[in-house]
mmCIF file of C-alpha atoms in Angstrom:
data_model
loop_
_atom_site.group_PDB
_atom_site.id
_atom_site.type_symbol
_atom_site.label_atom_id
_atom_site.label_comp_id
_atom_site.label_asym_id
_atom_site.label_seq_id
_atom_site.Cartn_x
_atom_site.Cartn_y
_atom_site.Cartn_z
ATOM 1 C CA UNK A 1038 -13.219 30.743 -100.712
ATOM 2 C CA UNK A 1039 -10.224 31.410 -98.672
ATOM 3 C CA UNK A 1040 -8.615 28.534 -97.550
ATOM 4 C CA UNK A 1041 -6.654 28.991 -93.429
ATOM 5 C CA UNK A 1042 -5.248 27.201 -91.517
ATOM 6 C CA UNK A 1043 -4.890 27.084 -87.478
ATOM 7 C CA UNK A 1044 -1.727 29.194 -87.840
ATOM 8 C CA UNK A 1045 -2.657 32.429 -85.474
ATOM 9 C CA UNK A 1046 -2.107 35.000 -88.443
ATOM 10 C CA UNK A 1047 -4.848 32.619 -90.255
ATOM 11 C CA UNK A 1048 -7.198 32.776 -87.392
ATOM 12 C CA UNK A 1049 -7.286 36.757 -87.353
ATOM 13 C CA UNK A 1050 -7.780 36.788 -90.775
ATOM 14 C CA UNK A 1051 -11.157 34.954 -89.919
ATOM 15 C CA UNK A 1052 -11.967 36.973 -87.153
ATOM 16 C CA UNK A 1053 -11.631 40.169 -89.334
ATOM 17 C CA UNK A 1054 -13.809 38.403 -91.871
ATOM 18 C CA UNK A 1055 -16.191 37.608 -88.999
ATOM 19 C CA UNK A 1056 -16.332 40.822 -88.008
ATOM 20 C CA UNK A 1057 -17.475 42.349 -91.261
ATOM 21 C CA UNK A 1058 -20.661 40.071 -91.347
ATOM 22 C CA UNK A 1059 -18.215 37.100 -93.762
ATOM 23 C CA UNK A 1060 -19.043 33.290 -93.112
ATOM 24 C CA UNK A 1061 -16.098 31.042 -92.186
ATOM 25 C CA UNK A 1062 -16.514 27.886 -91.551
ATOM 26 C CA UNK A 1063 -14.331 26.181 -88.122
ATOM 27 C CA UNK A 1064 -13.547 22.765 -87.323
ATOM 28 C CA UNK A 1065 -15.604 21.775 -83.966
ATOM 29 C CA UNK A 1066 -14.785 18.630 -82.281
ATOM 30 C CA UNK A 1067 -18.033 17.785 -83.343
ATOM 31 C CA UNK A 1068 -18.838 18.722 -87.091
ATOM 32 C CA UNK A 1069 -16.871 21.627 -89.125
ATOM 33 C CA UNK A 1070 -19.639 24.274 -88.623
ATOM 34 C CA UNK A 1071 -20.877 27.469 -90.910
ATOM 35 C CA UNK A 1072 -19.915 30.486 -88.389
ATOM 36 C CA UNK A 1073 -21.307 34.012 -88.351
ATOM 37 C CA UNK A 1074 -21.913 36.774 -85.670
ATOM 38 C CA UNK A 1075 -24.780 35.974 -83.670
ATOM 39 C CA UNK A 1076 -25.457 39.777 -83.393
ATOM 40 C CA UNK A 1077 -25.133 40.457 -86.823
ATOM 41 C CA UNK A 1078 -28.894 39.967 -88.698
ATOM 42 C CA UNK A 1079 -27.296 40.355 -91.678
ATOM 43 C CA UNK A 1080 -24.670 37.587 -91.269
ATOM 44 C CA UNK A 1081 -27.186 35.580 -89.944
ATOM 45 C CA UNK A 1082 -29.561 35.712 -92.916
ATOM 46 C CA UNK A 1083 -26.256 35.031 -95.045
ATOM 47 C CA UNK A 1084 -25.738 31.646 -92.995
ATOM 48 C CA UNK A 1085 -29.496 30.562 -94.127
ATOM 49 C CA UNK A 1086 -29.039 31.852 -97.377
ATOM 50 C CA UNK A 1087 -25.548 29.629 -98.312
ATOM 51 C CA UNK A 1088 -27.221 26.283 -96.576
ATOM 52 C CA UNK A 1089 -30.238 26.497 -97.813
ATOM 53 C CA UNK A 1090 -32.131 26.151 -94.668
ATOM 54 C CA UNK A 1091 -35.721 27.247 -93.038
ATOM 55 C CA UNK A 1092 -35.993 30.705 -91.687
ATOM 56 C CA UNK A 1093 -37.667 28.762 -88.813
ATOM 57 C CA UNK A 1094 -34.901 26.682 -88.060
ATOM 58 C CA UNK A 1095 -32.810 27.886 -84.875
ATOM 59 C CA UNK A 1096 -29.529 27.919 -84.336
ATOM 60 C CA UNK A 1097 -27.082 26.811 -81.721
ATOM 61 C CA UNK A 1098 -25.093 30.045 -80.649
ATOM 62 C CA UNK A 1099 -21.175 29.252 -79.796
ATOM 63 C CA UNK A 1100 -19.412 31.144 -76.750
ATOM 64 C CA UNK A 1101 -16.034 30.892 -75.639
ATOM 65 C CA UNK A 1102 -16.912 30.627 -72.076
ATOM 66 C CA UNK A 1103 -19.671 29.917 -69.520
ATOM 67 C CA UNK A 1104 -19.271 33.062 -67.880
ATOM 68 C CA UNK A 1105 -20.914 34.866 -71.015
ATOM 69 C CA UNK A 1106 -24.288 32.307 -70.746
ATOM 70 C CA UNK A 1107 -26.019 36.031 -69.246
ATOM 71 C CA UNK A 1108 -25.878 37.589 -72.252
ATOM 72 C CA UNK A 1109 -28.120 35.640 -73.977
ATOM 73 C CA UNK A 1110 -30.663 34.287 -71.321
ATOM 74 C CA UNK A 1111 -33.141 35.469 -68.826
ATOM 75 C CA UNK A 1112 -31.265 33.760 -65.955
ATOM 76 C CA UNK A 1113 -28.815 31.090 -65.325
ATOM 77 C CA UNK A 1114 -30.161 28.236 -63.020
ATOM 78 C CA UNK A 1115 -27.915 26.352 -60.809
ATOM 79 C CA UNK A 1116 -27.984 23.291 -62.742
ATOM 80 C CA UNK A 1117 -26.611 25.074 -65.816
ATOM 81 C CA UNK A 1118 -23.393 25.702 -64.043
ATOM 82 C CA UNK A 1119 -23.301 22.039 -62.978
ATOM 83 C CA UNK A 1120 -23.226 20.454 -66.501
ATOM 84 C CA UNK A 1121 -21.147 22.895 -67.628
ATOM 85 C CA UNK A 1122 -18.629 22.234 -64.698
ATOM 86 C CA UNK A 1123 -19.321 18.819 -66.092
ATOM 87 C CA UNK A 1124 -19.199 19.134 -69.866
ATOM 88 C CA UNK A 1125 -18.111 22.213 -70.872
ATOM 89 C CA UNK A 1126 -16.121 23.141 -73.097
ATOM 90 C CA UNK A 1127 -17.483 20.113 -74.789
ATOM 91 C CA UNK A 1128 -20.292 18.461 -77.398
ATOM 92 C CA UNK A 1129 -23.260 19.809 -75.005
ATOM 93 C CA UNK A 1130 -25.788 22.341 -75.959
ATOM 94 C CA UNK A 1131 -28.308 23.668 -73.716
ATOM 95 C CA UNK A 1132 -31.189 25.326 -74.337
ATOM 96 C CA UNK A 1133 -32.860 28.129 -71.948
ATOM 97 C CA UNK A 1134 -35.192 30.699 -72.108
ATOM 98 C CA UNK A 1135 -33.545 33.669 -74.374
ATOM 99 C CA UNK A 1136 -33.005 37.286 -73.347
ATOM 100 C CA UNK A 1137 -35.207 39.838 -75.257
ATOM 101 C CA UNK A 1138 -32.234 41.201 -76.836
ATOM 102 C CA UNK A 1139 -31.427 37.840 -78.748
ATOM 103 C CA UNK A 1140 -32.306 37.830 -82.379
ATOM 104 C CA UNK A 1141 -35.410 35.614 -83.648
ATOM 105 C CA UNK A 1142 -32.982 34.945 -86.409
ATOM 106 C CA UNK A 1143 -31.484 32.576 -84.002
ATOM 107 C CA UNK A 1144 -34.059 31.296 -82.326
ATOM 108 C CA UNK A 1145 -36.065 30.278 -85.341
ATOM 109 C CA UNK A 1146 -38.903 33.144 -83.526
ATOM 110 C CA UNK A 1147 -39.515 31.022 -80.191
ATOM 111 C CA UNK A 1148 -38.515 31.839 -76.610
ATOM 112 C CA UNK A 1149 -35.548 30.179 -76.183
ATOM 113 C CA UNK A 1150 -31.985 29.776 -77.691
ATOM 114 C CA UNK A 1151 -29.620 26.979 -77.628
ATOM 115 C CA UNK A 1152 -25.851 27.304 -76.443
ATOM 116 C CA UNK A 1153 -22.755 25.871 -76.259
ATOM 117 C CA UNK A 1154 -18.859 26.361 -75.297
ATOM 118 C CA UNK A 1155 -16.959 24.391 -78.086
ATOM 119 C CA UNK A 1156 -13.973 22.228 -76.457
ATOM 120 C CA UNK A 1157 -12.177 22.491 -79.763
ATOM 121 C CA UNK A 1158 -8.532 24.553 -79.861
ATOM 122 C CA UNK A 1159 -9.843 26.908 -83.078
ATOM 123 C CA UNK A 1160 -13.154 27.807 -82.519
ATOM 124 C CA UNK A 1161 -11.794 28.594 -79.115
ATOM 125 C CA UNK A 1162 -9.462 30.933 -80.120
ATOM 126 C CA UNK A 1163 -11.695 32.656 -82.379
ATOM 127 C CA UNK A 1164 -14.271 33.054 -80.255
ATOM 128 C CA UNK A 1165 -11.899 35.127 -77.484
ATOM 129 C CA UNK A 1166 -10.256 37.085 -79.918
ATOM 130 C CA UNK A 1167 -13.711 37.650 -81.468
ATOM 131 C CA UNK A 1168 -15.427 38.748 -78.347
ATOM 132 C CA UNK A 1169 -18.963 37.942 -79.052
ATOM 133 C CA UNK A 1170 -21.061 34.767 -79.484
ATOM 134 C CA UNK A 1171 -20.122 32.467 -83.054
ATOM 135 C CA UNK A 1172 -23.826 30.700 -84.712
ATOM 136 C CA UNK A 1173 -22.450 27.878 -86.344
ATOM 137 C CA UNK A 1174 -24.722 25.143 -87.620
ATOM 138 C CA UNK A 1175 -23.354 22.943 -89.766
ATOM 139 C CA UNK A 1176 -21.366 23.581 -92.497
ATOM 140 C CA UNK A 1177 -23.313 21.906 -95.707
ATOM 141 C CA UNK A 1178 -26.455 22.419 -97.620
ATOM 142 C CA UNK A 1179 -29.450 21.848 -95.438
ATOM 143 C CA UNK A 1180 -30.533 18.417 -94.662
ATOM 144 C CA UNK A 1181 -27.317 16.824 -96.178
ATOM 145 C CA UNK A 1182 -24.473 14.891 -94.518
ATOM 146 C CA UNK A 1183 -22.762 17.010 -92.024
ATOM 147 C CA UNK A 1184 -18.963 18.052 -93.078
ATOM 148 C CA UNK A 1185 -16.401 16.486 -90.844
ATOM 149 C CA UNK A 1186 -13.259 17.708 -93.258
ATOM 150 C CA UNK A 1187 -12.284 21.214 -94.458
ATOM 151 C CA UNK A 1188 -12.595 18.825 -98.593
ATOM 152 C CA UNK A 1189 -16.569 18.409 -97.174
ATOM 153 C CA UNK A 1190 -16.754 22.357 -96.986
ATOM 154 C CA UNK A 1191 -15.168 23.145 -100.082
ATOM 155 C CA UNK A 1192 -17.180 20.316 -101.599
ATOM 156 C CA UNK A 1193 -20.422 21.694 -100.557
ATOM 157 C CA UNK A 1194 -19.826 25.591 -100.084
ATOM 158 C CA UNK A 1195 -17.580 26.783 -102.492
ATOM 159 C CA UNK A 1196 -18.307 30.279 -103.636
ATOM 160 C CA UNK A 1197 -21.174 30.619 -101.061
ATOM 161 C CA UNK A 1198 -18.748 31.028 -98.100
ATOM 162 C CA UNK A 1199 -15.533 33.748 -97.546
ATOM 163 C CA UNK A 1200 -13.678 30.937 -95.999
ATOM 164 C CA UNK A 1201 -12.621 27.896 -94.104
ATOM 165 C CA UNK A 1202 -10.362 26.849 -91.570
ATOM 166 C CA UNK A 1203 -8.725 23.414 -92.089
ATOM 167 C CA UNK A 1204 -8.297 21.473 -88.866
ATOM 168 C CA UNK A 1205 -8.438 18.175 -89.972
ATOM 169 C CA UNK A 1206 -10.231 15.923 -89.022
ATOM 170 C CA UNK A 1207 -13.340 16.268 -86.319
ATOM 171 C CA UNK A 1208 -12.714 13.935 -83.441
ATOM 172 C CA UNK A 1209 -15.653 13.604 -82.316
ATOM 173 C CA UNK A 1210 -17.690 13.135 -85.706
ATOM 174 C CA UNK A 1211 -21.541 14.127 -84.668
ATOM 175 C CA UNK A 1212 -23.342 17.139 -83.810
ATOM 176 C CA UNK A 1213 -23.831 17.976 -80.224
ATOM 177 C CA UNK A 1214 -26.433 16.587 -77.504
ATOM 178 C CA UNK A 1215 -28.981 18.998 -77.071
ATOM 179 C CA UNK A 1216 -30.610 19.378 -73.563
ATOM 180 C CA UNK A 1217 -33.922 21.324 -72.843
ATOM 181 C CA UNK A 1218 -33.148 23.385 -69.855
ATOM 182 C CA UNK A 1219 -36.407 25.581 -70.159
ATOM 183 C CA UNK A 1220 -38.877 23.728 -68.534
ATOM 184 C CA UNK A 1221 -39.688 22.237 -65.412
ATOM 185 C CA UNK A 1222 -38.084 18.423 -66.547
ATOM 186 C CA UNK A 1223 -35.010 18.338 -68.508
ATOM 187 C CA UNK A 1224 -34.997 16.783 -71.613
ATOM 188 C CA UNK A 1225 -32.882 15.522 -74.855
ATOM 189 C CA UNK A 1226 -33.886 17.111 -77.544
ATOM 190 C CA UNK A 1227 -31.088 15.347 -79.954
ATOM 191 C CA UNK A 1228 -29.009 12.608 -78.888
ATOM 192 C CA UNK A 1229 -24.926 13.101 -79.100
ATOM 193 C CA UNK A 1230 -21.804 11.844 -77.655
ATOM 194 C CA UNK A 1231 -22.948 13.175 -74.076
ATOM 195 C CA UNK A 1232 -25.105 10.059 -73.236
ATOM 196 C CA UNK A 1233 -27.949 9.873 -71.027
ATOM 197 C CA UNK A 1234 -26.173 8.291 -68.672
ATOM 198 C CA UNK A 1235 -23.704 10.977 -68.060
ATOM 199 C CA UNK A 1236 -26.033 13.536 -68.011
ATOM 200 C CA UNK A 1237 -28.322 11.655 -65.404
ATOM 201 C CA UNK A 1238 -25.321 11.678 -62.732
ATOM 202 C CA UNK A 1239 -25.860 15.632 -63.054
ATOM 203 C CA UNK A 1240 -29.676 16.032 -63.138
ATOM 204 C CA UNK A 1241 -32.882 14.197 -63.506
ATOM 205 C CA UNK A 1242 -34.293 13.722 -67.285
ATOM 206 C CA UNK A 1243 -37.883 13.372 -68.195
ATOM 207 C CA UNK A 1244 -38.511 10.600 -70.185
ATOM 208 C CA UNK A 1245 -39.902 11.716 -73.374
ATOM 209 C CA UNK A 1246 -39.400 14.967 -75.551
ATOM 210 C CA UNK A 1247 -42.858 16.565 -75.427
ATOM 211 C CA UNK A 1248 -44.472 17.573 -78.688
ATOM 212 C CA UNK A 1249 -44.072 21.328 -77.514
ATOM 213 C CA UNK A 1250 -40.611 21.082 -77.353
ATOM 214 C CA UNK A 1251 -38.181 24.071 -78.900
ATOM 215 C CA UNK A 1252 -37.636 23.597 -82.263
ATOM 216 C CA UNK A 1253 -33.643 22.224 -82.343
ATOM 217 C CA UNK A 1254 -31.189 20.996 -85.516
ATOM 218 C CA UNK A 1255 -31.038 18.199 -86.928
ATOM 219 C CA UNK A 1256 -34.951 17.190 -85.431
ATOM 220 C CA UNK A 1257 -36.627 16.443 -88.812
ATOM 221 C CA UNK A 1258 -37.463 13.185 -90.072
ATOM 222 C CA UNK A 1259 -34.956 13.287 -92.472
ATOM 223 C CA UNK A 1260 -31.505 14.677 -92.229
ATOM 224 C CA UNK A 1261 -27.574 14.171 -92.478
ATOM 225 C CA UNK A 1262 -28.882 12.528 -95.610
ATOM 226 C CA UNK A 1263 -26.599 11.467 -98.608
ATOM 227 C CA UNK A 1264 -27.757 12.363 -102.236
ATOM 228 C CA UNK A 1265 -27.801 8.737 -103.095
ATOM 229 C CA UNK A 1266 -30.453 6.734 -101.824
ATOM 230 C CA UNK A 1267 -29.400 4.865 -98.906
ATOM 231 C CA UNK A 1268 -31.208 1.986 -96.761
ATOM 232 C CA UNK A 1269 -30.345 0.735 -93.200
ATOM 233 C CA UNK A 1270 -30.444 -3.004 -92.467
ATOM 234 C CA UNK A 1271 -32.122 -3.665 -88.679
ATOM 235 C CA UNK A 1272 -29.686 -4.034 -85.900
ATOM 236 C CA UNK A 1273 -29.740 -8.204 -85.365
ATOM 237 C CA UNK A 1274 -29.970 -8.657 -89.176
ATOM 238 C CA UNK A 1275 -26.288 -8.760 -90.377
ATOM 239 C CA UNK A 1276 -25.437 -8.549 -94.339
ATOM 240 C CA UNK A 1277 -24.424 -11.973 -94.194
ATOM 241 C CA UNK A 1278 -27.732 -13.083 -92.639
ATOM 242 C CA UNK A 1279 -29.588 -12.003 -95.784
ATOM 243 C CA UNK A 1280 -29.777 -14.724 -98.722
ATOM 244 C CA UNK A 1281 -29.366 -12.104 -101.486
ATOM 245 C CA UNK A 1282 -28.489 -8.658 -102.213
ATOM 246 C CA UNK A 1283 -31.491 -6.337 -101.622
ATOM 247 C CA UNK A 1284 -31.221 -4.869 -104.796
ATOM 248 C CA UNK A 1285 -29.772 -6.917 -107.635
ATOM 249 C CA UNK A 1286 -28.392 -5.624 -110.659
ATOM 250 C CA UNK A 1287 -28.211 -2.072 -109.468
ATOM 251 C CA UNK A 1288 -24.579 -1.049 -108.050
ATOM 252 C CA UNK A 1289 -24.115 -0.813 -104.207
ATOM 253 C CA UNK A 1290 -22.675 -0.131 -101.475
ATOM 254 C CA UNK A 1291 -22.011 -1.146 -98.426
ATOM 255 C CA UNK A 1292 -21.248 0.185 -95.167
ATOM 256 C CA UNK A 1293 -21.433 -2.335 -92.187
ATOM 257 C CA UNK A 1294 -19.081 -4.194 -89.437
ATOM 258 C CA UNK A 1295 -19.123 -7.521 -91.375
ATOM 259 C CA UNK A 1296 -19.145 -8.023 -94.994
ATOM 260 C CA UNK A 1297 -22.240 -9.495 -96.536
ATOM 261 C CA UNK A 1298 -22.261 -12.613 -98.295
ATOM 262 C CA UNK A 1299 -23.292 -11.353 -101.489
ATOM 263 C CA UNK A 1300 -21.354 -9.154 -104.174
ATOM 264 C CA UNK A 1301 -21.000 -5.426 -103.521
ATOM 265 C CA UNK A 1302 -19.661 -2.862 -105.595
ATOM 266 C CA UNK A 1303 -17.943 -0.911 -102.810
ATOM 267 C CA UNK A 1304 -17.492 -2.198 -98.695
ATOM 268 C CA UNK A 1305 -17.269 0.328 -96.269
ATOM 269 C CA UNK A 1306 -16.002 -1.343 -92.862
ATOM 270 C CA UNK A 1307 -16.850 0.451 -89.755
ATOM 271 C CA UNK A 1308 -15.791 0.688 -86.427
ATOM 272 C CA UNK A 1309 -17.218 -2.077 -83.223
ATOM 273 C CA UNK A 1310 -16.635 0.612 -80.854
ATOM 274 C CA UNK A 1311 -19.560 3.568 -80.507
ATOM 275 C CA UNK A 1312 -16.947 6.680 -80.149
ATOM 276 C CA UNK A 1313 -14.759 5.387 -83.530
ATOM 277 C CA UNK A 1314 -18.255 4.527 -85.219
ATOM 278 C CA UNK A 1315 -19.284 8.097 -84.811
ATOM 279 C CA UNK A 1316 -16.088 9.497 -85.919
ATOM 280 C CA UNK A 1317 -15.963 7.600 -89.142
ATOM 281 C CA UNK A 1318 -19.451 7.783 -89.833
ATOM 282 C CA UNK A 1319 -19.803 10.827 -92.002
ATOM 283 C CA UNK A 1320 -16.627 10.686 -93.774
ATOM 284 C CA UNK A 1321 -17.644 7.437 -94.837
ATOM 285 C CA UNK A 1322 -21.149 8.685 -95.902
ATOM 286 C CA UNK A 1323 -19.567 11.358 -98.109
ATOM 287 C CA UNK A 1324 -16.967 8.663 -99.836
ATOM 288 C CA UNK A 1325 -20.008 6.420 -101.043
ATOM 289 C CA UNK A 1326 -22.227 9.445 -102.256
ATOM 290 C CA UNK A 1327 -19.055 10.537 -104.348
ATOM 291 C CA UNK A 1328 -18.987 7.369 -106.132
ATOM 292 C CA UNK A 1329 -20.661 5.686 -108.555
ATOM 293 C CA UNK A 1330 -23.042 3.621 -106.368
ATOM 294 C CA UNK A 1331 -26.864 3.478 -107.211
ATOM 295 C CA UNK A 1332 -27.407 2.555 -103.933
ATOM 296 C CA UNK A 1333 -26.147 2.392 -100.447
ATOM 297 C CA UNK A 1334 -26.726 -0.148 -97.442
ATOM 298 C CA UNK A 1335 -25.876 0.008 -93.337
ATOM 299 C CA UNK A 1336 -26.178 -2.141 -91.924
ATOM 300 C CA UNK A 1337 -27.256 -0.786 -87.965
ATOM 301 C CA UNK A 1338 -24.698 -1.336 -85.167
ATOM 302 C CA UNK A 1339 -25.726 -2.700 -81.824
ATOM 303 C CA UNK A 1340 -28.609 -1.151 -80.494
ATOM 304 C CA UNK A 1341 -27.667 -0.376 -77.089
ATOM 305 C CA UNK A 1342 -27.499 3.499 -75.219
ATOM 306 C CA UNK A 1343 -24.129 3.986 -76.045
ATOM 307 C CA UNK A 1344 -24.906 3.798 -79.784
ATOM 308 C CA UNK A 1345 -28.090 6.293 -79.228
ATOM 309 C CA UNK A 1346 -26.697 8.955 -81.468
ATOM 310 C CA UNK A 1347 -25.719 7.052 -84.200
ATOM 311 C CA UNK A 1348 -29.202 5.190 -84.164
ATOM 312 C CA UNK A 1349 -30.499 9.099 -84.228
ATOM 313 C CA UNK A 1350 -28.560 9.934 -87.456
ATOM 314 C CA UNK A 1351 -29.017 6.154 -89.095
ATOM 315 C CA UNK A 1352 -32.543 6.475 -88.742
ATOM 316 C CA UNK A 1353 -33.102 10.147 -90.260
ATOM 317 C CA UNK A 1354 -30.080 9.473 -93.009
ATOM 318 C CA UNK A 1355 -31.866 6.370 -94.434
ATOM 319 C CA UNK A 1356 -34.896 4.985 -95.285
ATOM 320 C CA UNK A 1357 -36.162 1.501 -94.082
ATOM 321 C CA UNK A 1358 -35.526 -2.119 -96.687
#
């Protein structure tokens, strides 16, 4: 795996790779994602093939600008070009109904596909130098914790991948909200750092995702997940509010806002604000699976709507003490 950095003469290098069907994973201000030519079918059956995931699983296609949303969809409605006056570039996808010419390789064989203009500086020069749309879901083996370092990637995909572009850290830290576009009511689909309330200043959203609903990432009942078995503590129960350690005699650890009151191998503090939660979330997540802890807890932050998105992950990452 060829290892690049943001230097320009690194970033053609990936572009030539790109173009001759290679994966190379970018750093998006969201996760570090697994990027191939949407129009390639054989670079698309590649990405599947390195992570591991469901031919029926869609994927989010990546364009460096709105302007190129015609390609790939039947029409543009109106309120498209209001969130993305709004939010794009940015952690937003959308999902529409998909022209005829758009693989079913990316749309997991339904009717619509999901897009998105990244916000960060790389992908953003790749994509304009690269001319065509990037998919790019994330870059680790299916159903795991979602890289937020180049060391993730390398961790996860080495000798499965042609490269990867370090740009340190991800600064936002979780995938992207995903917004159903393609029906008569907007919905979210997956929860991100684009709240509900900033999206409802833009548009009115239905109040429930309807079991019809495309097909999205990161959707299943269990994903993002570590290797070692981990266990979330309700939101209103604090460590220190439980008399004992859940799991005595077995080695654990911890991540939560306040230390419990009990002996843990390893303590993982986290952040009381949503946006530096988020951020540190996965990189914490991959720390504890690397050691040697049977067991992990978290304990759930505050569970109001600006901590939606990390409730989303928490819930499919863990399973319930």
């Amino acid at each position: 795996m060829l290892q690049l950095t943001s230097h320009p003469d690194d970033l053609s290098t990936a572009v030539n790779l790109l173009r001759a069907g290679e994966l190379v994973a970018l750093p998006f201000e969201t996760v570090y994602g697994l990027a191939a030519d949407a129009t390639n079918p054989d670079a698309l059956r590649a990405i599947f093939r390195a992570k591991g995931r469901p031919a029926d699983h869609p994927l989010i296609v990546h364009l460096a600008a709105t302007e190129q949303l015609s390609d790939w969809v039947t029409e543009v409605p109106e309120v498209v070009w209001r969130l993305a006056s709004a939010f794009w570039p940015g952690p937003l996808t959308l999902v529409l109904p998909a022209a005829r010419t758009v693989s079913p390789l990316v749309t997991g064989g339904q009717t619509t596909v999901a897009l998105r203009v990244p916000a960060h500086p790389v992908p953003q020069a790749v994509l304009r130098q690269f001319g065509r749309g990037l998919a790019a879901p994330s870059a680790n083996p299916f159903g795991q914790i979602s890289p937020t370092t180049a060391a993730h990637v390398r961790r996860h995909l080495a000798g499965k991948i042609a490269a990867v572009v370090d740009g340190g850290p991800c600064l936002v830290g979780i995938e992207s909200t995903i917004v159903d576009l393609s029906r008569e009511h907007p919905r979210i689909l997956r929860p991100g750092a684009i709240t509900t309330d900033m999206l409802a200043r833009h548009l009115f959203l239905a109040g429930t995702v309807a079991a019809a609903a495309p097909r999205v990432p990161g959707a299943l009942a269990s994903h993002y997940a570590p290797r070692t078995p981990c266990y979330r503590i309700p939101a209103g129960l604090a460590p220190a509010g439980l008399a004992e350690a859940p799991f005595p005699g077995r080695r654990t650890g911890l991540l939560a806002q306040r230390p419990a009151n009990w002996p843990v191998a390893k303590f993982w503090p986290m952040p009381s604000q949503s946006e530096d939660y988020a951020r540190a979330l996965y990189a914490a997540l991959h720390e504890a699976d690397a050691t040697s802890c049977e067991v992990l807890l978290i304990a759930l932050p505050p569970d109001e709507p600006a901590w939606a998105a990390i409730h989303d992950r928490l819930r499919r990452a863990t399973r319930s003490l």
